[in-house]
PDB file of C-alpha atoms and ligand atoms in Angstrom:
ATOM      1  CA  MET A   1      12.965  28.260  51.618  1.00 45.00           C
ATOM      2  CA  LEU A   2      10.617  25.900  49.917  1.00 46.00           C
ATOM      3  CA  THR A   3      11.828  22.440  49.157  1.00 44.00           C
ATOM      4  CA  SER A   4       9.694  20.914  46.514  1.00 45.00           C
ATOM      5  CA  VAL A   5      10.316  18.429  43.778  1.00 43.00           C
ATOM      6  CA  ILE A   6       8.157  18.528  40.739  1.00 44.00           C
ATOM      7  CA  LEU A   7       8.623  15.589  38.453  1.00 43.00           C
ATOM      8  CA  VAL A   8       7.413  15.807  34.933  1.00 43.00           C
ATOM      9  CA  CYS A   9       7.911  12.829  32.712  1.00 42.00           C
ATOM     10  CA  PHE A  10       7.195  12.790  29.037  1.00 44.00           C
ATOM     11  CA  ALA A  11       8.601  10.399  26.468  1.00 44.00           C
ATOM     12  CA  ASN A  12      11.940   9.445  27.967  1.00 46.00           C
ATOM     13  CA  ILE A  13      12.807  12.864  29.296  1.00 47.00           C
ATOM     14  CA  TYR A  14      12.628  13.663  32.968  1.00 48.00           C
ATOM     15  CA  VAL A  15      12.288  17.263  33.919  1.00 47.00           C
ATOM     16  CA  TYR A  16      12.285  18.078  37.579  1.00 50.00           C
ATOM     17  CA  ALA A  17      12.478  21.201  39.631  1.00 51.00           C
ATOM     18  CA  GLU A  18      14.211  21.346  42.973  1.00 53.00           C
ATOM     19  CA  ASN A  19      15.707  23.851  45.401  1.00 58.00           C
ATOM     20  CA  SER A  20      12.988  26.403  44.854  1.00 58.00           C
ATOM     21  CA  CYS A  21      13.757  29.589  46.744  1.00 60.00           C
ATOM     22  CA  GLN A  22      11.190  32.212  47.503  1.00 70.00           C
ATOM     23  CA  ARG A  23      12.377  35.644  46.508  1.00 71.00           C
ATOM     24  CA  LYS A  24      11.564  38.852  48.347  1.00 73.00           C
ATOM     25  CA  ASP A  25       9.046  39.780  45.696  1.00 72.00           C
ATOM     26  CA  GLY A  26       7.069  36.617  46.449  1.00 72.00           C
ATOM     27  CA  GLY A  27       8.138  34.754  43.329  1.00 69.00           C
ATOM     28  CA  TYR A  28      10.292  31.644  43.258  1.00 65.00           C
ATOM     29  CA  ASP A  29      13.679  30.900  41.754  1.00 65.00           C
ATOM     30  CA  VAL A  30      13.584  27.360  40.507  1.00 57.00           C
ATOM     31  CA  THR A  31      16.426  25.213  39.272  1.00 54.00           C
ATOM     32  CA  ILE A  32      15.303  22.927  36.476  1.00 55.00           C
ATOM     33  CA  ASN A  33      17.165  19.721  35.771  1.00 57.00           C
ATOM     34  CA  VAL A  34      16.645  17.705  32.613  1.00 55.00           C
ATOM     35  CA  ARG A  35      17.716  14.088  32.569  1.00 63.00           C
ATOM     36  CA  GLY A  36      17.769  11.681  29.679  1.00 59.00           C
ATOM     37  CA  GLN A  37      17.945  12.053  25.969  1.00 59.00           C
ATOM     38  CA  PRO A  38      15.266  13.841  24.024  1.00 54.00           C
ATOM     39  CA  SER A  39      13.281  11.249  22.152  1.00 55.00           C
ATOM     40  CA  LYS A  40      14.710  11.417  18.677  1.00 59.00           C
ATOM     41  CA  GLU A  41      13.428   8.278  17.118  1.00 64.00           C
ATOM     42  CA  ILE A  42      15.115   7.916  13.779  1.00 69.00           C
ATOM     43  CA  ARG A  43      12.838   6.078  11.429  1.00 76.00           C
ATOM     44  CA  GLU A  44      14.838   4.564   8.667  1.00 87.00           C
ATOM     45  CA  VAL A  45      12.850   4.289   5.458  1.00 95.00           C
ATOM     46  CA  ILE A  46      13.310   1.088   3.532  1.00 97.00           C
ATOM     47  CA  ALA A  47      11.047   0.707   0.522  1.00 98.00           C
ATOM     48  CA  PHE A  48      11.191  -0.499  -3.041  1.00 98.00           C
ATOM     49  CA  HIS A  49       8.858  -0.579  -6.018  1.00 98.00           C
ATOM     50  CA  ALA A  50       9.659  -2.129  -9.391  1.00 97.00           C
ATOM     51  CA  TYR A  51       7.806  -3.284 -12.488  1.00 97.00           C
ATOM     52  CA  ILE A  52       8.329  -5.566 -15.479  1.00 95.00           C
ATOM     53  CA  SER A  53       8.860  -3.302 -18.467  1.00 93.00           C
ATOM     54  CA  LYS A  54       7.955  -5.587 -21.366  1.00 85.00           C
ATOM     55  CA  ASP A  55       6.259  -8.860 -22.150  1.00 77.00           C
ATOM     56  CA  ALA A  56       8.436 -11.501 -20.606  1.00 75.00           C
ATOM     57  CA  ASP A  57       9.037 -15.001 -19.405  1.00 66.00           C
ATOM     58  CA  ARG A  58      11.094 -14.039 -16.435  1.00 72.00           C
ATOM     59  CA  LEU A  59       9.671 -12.772 -13.199  1.00 88.00           C
ATOM     60  CA  VAL A  60      12.292 -10.074 -12.899  1.00 93.00           C
ATOM     61  CA  PHE A  61      10.856  -6.670 -12.202  1.00 97.00           C
ATOM     62  CA  ASP A  62      13.505  -4.866 -14.175  1.00 96.00           C
ATOM     63  CA  VAL A  63      12.586  -1.193 -13.785  1.00 97.00           C
ATOM     64  CA  THR A  64      13.083   0.231 -10.313  1.00 97.00           C
ATOM     65  CA  LYS A  65      10.924   3.236  -9.447  1.00 97.00           C
ATOM     66  CA  ALA A  66      12.001   3.445  -5.811  1.00 97.00           C
ATOM     67  CA  ASN A  67      14.750   1.722  -3.879  1.00 98.00           C
ATOM     68  CA  GLN A  68      15.339   3.455  -0.574  1.00 97.00           C
ATOM     69  CA  GLY A  69      17.849   1.414   1.405  1.00 97.00           C
ATOM     70  CA  ASN A  70      19.171  -0.240  -1.762  1.00 97.00           C
ATOM     71  CA  GLY A  71      17.759  -3.669  -0.941  1.00 98.00           C
ATOM     72  CA  TYR A  72      16.267  -4.428  -4.352  1.00 98.00           C
ATOM     73  CA  ASN A  73      18.317  -5.709  -7.288  1.00 97.00           C
ATOM     74  CA  SER A  74      16.608  -5.122 -10.644  1.00 96.00           C
ATOM     75  CA  ASN A  75      18.944  -7.553 -12.458  1.00 95.00           C
ATOM     76  CA  THR A  76      17.941 -10.510 -10.324  1.00 94.00           C
ATOM     77  CA  GLY A  77      14.528  -9.404  -9.017  1.00 95.00           C
ATOM     78  CA  VAL A  78      15.681 -10.205  -5.498  1.00 96.00           C
ATOM     79  CA  PHE A  79      15.184  -7.976  -2.459  1.00 97.00           C
ATOM     80  CA  THR A  80      17.901  -8.553   0.136  1.00 98.00           C
ATOM     81  CA  CYS A  81      16.692  -7.244   3.470  1.00 98.00           C
ATOM     82  CA  PRO A  82      18.940  -4.418   4.762  1.00 97.00           C
ATOM     83  CA  LYS A  83      17.314  -4.235   8.215  1.00 97.00           C
ATOM     84  CA  THR A  84      15.433  -6.737  10.370  1.00 96.00           C
ATOM     85  CA  GLY A  85      11.753  -5.935  10.916  1.00 96.00           C
ATOM     86  CA  MET A  86       8.151  -6.340   9.803  1.00 97.00           C
ATOM     87  CA  TYR A  87       7.723  -5.836   6.082  1.00 98.00           C
ATOM     88  CA  VAL A  88       4.797  -5.560   3.683  1.00 98.00           C
ATOM     89  CA  PHE A  89       5.169  -7.071   0.209  1.00 98.00           C
ATOM     90  CA  VAL A  90       2.769  -6.634  -2.682  1.00 98.00           C
ATOM     91  CA  TRP A  91       3.128  -8.192  -6.098  1.00 98.00           C
ATOM     92  CA  VAL A  92       0.925  -7.932  -9.169  1.00 98.00           C
ATOM     93  CA  ILE A  93       1.063 -10.323 -12.135  1.00 97.00           C
ATOM     94  CA  ARG A  94      -0.610  -9.550 -15.464  1.00 96.00           C
ATOM     95  CA  MET A  95      -0.805 -12.322 -18.080  1.00 94.00           C
ATOM     96  CA  VAL A  96      -2.563 -13.273 -21.300  1.00 94.00           C
ATOM     97  CA  THR A  97      -4.080 -16.674 -22.119  1.00 94.00           C
ATOM     98  CA  ALA A  98      -2.891 -18.027 -18.842  1.00 95.00           C
ATOM     99  CA  GLU A  99      -3.420 -20.450 -16.055  1.00 95.00           C
ATOM    100  CA  HIS A 100      -0.611 -19.537 -13.808  1.00 95.00           C
ATOM    101  CA  SER A 101       0.559 -19.541 -10.227  1.00 95.00           C
ATOM    102  CA  THR A 102       3.345 -17.613  -8.507  1.00 95.00           C
ATOM    103  CA  GLU A 103       5.009 -17.870  -5.143  1.00 95.00           C
ATOM    104  CA  LEU A 104       6.471 -15.192  -2.890  1.00 96.00           C
ATOM    105  CA  MET A 105       9.699 -16.583  -1.539  1.00 96.00           C
ATOM    106  CA  ILE A 106      11.152 -15.352   1.728  1.00 97.00           C
ATOM    107  CA  ASN A 107      14.502 -16.789   2.653  1.00 93.00           C
ATOM    108  CA  ASN A 108      13.929 -19.611   0.155  1.00 93.00           C
ATOM    109  CA  SER A 109      10.627 -20.696   1.719  1.00 95.00           C
ATOM    110  CA  VAL A 110       7.204 -20.175   0.167  1.00 96.00           C
ATOM    111  CA  PHE A 111       5.397 -17.401   2.043  1.00 97.00           C
ATOM    112  CA  GLY A 112       2.522 -16.518  -0.297  1.00 97.00           C
ATOM    113  CA  SER A 113       1.047 -17.414  -3.665  1.00 96.00           C
ATOM    114  CA  THR A 114      -1.265 -16.166  -6.395  1.00 97.00           C
ATOM    115  CA  PHE A 115      -3.371 -17.845  -9.045  1.00 96.00           C
ATOM    116  CA  LEU A 116      -4.624 -16.324 -12.286  1.00 96.00           C
ATOM    117  CA  ARG A 117      -6.737 -17.834 -15.063  1.00 96.00           C
ATOM    118  CA  ALA A 118      -7.343 -15.879 -18.266  1.00 95.00           C
ATOM    119  CA  LYS A 119      -9.193 -17.537 -21.169  1.00 95.00           C
ATOM    120  CA  LYS A 120      -7.694 -17.669 -24.649  1.00 95.00           C
ATOM    121  CA  GLY A 121      -7.019 -14.143 -25.873  1.00 92.00           C
ATOM    122  CA  ASP A 122      -8.008 -12.586 -22.555  1.00 94.00           C
ATOM    123  CA  ASP A 123      -5.675 -11.066 -20.082  1.00 94.00           C
ATOM    124  CA  GLY A 124      -5.990 -10.369 -16.405  1.00 96.00           C
ATOM    125  CA  SER A 125      -4.159  -9.387 -13.262  1.00 97.00           C
ATOM    126  CA  VAL A 126      -3.798 -10.928  -9.861  1.00 97.00           C
ATOM    127  CA  SER A 127      -2.108  -9.523  -6.791  1.00 98.00           C
ATOM    128  CA  GLY A 128      -0.684 -10.957  -3.607  1.00 98.00           C
ATOM    129  CA  THR A 129       0.046  -9.238  -0.312  1.00 98.00           C
ATOM    130  CA  ALA A 130       2.117 -10.507   2.578  1.00 98.00           C
ATOM    131  CA  ILE A 131       3.280  -9.171   5.910  1.00 98.00           C
ATOM    132  CA  ALA A 132       6.330 -10.912   7.273  1.00 98.00           C
ATOM    133  CA  HIS A 133       9.114 -10.600   9.768  1.00 97.00           C
ATOM    134  CA  VAL A 134      12.278 -10.570   7.709  1.00 98.00           C
ATOM    135  CA  SER A 135      15.806 -10.664   9.044  1.00 97.00           C
ATOM    136  CA  LYS A 136      18.711  -8.683   7.716  1.00 97.00           C
ATOM    137  CA  GLY A 137      20.273 -10.549   4.811  1.00 98.00           C
ATOM    138  CA  ASP A 138      17.188 -12.658   4.052  1.00 98.00           C
ATOM    139  CA  THR A 139      16.091 -12.662   0.422  1.00 97.00           C
ATOM    140  CA  VAL A 140      12.587 -12.004  -0.942  1.00 97.00           C
ATOM    141  CA  TYR A 141      11.498 -12.604  -4.524  1.00 96.00           C
ATOM    142  CA  VAL A 142       8.629 -13.802  -6.699  1.00 96.00           C
ATOM    143  CA  ARG A 143       8.903 -16.970  -8.764  1.00 95.00           C
ATOM    144  CA  ASN A 144       6.732 -19.299 -10.810  1.00 94.00           C
ATOM    145  CA  HIS A 145       5.022 -21.863  -8.628  1.00 93.00           C
ATOM    146  CA  SER A 146       7.459 -24.704  -8.102  1.00 90.00           C
ATOM    147  CA  ALA A 147       4.904 -27.465  -8.700  1.00 90.00           C
ATOM    148  CA  TYR A 148       2.418 -25.676 -10.941  1.00 88.00           C
ATOM    149  CA  ALA A 149       3.695 -22.841 -13.104  1.00 84.00           C
ATOM    150  CA  GLY A 150       0.931 -23.488 -15.636  1.00 90.00           C
ATOM    151  CA  ASP A 151       1.216 -21.471 -18.822  1.00 92.00           C
ATOM    152  CA  GLY A 152       0.680 -18.011 -20.266  1.00 91.00           C
ATOM    153  CA  ARG A 153       2.737 -14.962 -20.996  1.00 90.00           C
ATOM    154  CA  ILE A 154       3.441 -11.956 -18.826  1.00 92.00           C
ATOM    155  CA  LEU A 155       2.064  -8.713 -20.244  1.00 93.00           C
ATOM    156  CA  SER A 156       3.352  -5.239 -19.569  1.00 94.00           C
ATOM    157  CA  ASN A 157       2.236  -2.093 -21.343  1.00 94.00           C
ATOM    158  CA  LEU A 158       0.647   1.293 -20.768  1.00 93.00           C
ATOM    159  CA  HIS A 159      -2.576  -0.301 -19.581  1.00 94.00           C
ATOM    160  CA  GLY A 160      -1.062  -2.411 -16.854  1.00 95.00           C
ATOM    161  CA  LYS A 161       2.251  -3.571 -15.516  1.00 95.00           C
ATOM    162  CA  PRO A 162       3.292  -6.395 -13.231  1.00 97.00           C
ATOM    163  CA  THR A 163       4.817  -4.864 -10.088  1.00 98.00           C
ATOM    164  CA  PHE A 164       6.695  -5.920  -6.980  1.00 98.00           C
ATOM    165  CA  SER A 165       6.879  -3.635  -3.923  1.00 98.00           C
ATOM    166  CA  GLY A 166       7.949  -3.865  -0.323  1.00 98.00           C
ATOM    167  CA  TRP A 167       8.459  -1.626   2.679  1.00 98.00           C
ATOM    168  CA  LEU A 168       9.483  -1.749   6.300  1.00 98.00           C
ATOM    169  CA  LEU A 169       6.706  -1.316   8.845  1.00 95.00           C
ATOM    170  CA  GLN A 170       8.869  -0.955  11.937  1.00 71.00           C
TER     171      GLN A 170
HETATM  172  C1  NAG B 201      17.516 -17.280   6.357  1.00 92.58           C
HETATM  173  O1  NAG B 201      18.467 -18.123   5.760  1.00 92.58           O
HETATM  174  C2  NAG B 201      19.774 -17.917   6.212  1.00 92.58           C
HETATM  175  C3  NAG B 201      20.689 -18.775   5.379  1.00 92.58           C
HETATM  176  O2  NAG B 201      20.215 -20.097   5.309  1.00 92.58           O
HETATM  177  C4  NAG B 201      19.829 -18.214   7.703  1.00 92.58           C
HETATM  178  O3  NAG B 201      21.118 -17.944   8.198  1.00 92.58           O
HETATM  179  C5  NAG B 201      18.824 -17.317   8.421  1.00 92.58           C
HETATM  180  O4  NAG B 201      18.773 -17.652   9.799  1.00 92.58           O
HETATM  181  C6  NAG B 201      17.469 -17.498   7.852  1.00 92.58           C
HETATM  182  N1  NAG B 201      16.550 -16.537   8.459  1.00 92.58           N
HETATM  183  C7  NAG B 201      15.318 -16.846   8.812  1.00 92.58           C
HETATM  184  C8  NAG B 201      14.520 -15.727   9.413  1.00 92.58           C
HETATM  185  O5  NAG B 201      14.823 -17.938   8.642  1.00 92.58           O
HETATM  186  C1  NAG B 202       6.950 -19.004 -15.662  1.00 92.58           C
HETATM  187  O1  NAG B 202       5.792 -19.620 -16.149  1.00 92.58           O
HETATM  188  C2  NAG B 202       5.366 -19.137 -17.417  1.00 92.58           C
HETATM  189  C3  NAG B 202       4.061 -19.815 -17.734  1.00 92.58           C
HETATM  190  O2  NAG B 202       4.173 -21.191 -17.664  1.00 92.58           O
HETATM  191  C4  NAG B 202       6.440 -19.455 -18.460  1.00 92.58           C
HETATM  192  O3  NAG B 202       6.054 -18.906 -19.686  1.00 92.58           O
HETATM  193  C5  NAG B 202       7.762 -18.831 -18.028  1.00 92.58           C
HETATM  194  O4  NAG B 202       8.768 -19.208 -18.882  1.00 92.58           O
HETATM  195  C6  NAG B 202       8.109 -19.235 -16.611  1.00 92.58           C
HETATM  196  N1  NAG B 202       9.234 -18.445 -16.201  1.00 92.58           N
HETATM  197  C7  NAG B 202      10.268 -18.961 -15.568  1.00 92.58           C
HETATM  198  C8  NAG B 202      11.348 -18.006 -15.209  1.00 92.58           C
HETATM  199  O5  NAG B 202      10.332 -20.144 -15.292  1.00 92.58           O
END
């Protein structure tokens, strides 16, 4: 009779062998016990991507290309966080004849901003990126700068579209 305990630990599973008995043929009979749950980390995907479909005044990204988790509302342009965590947000603004600033709002506070200047007749794009801890129920959207919206017109066509995207990191 051989009493040995072999402990193997990987992820959150414990596998150990005990009560090994030597058989007549020289081999061992080993009882294996497994404790704990297999690590089945369920990664919930939350992600959205939307764009402004036509030249506009409003910063409402009205066409939704992806909306896993259903957090984004294309009527209001507001993402309402379905799950607390670290998120990435990216927004792109394309305008013509503009001097314009936008703000990324998280939970009604300014979290990021962009500035774009395009001379008369010219157009251009600017993008902003933010990584933020957002709680369930918090709202995220893009608006004109509260103190300095400037001027210009949003452009959207085959050559370039203003977009707003976000996804959960963890
Ligand atoms: C966001 O705002 C709501 C409503 O005012 C508040 O209950 C919540 O705690 C805020 N969350 C954060 C992360 O500031
Ligand atoms: C945002 O600013 C632009 C440029 O000044 C203006 O044309 C547009 O009407 C503004 N949009 C909103 C929703 O205030």
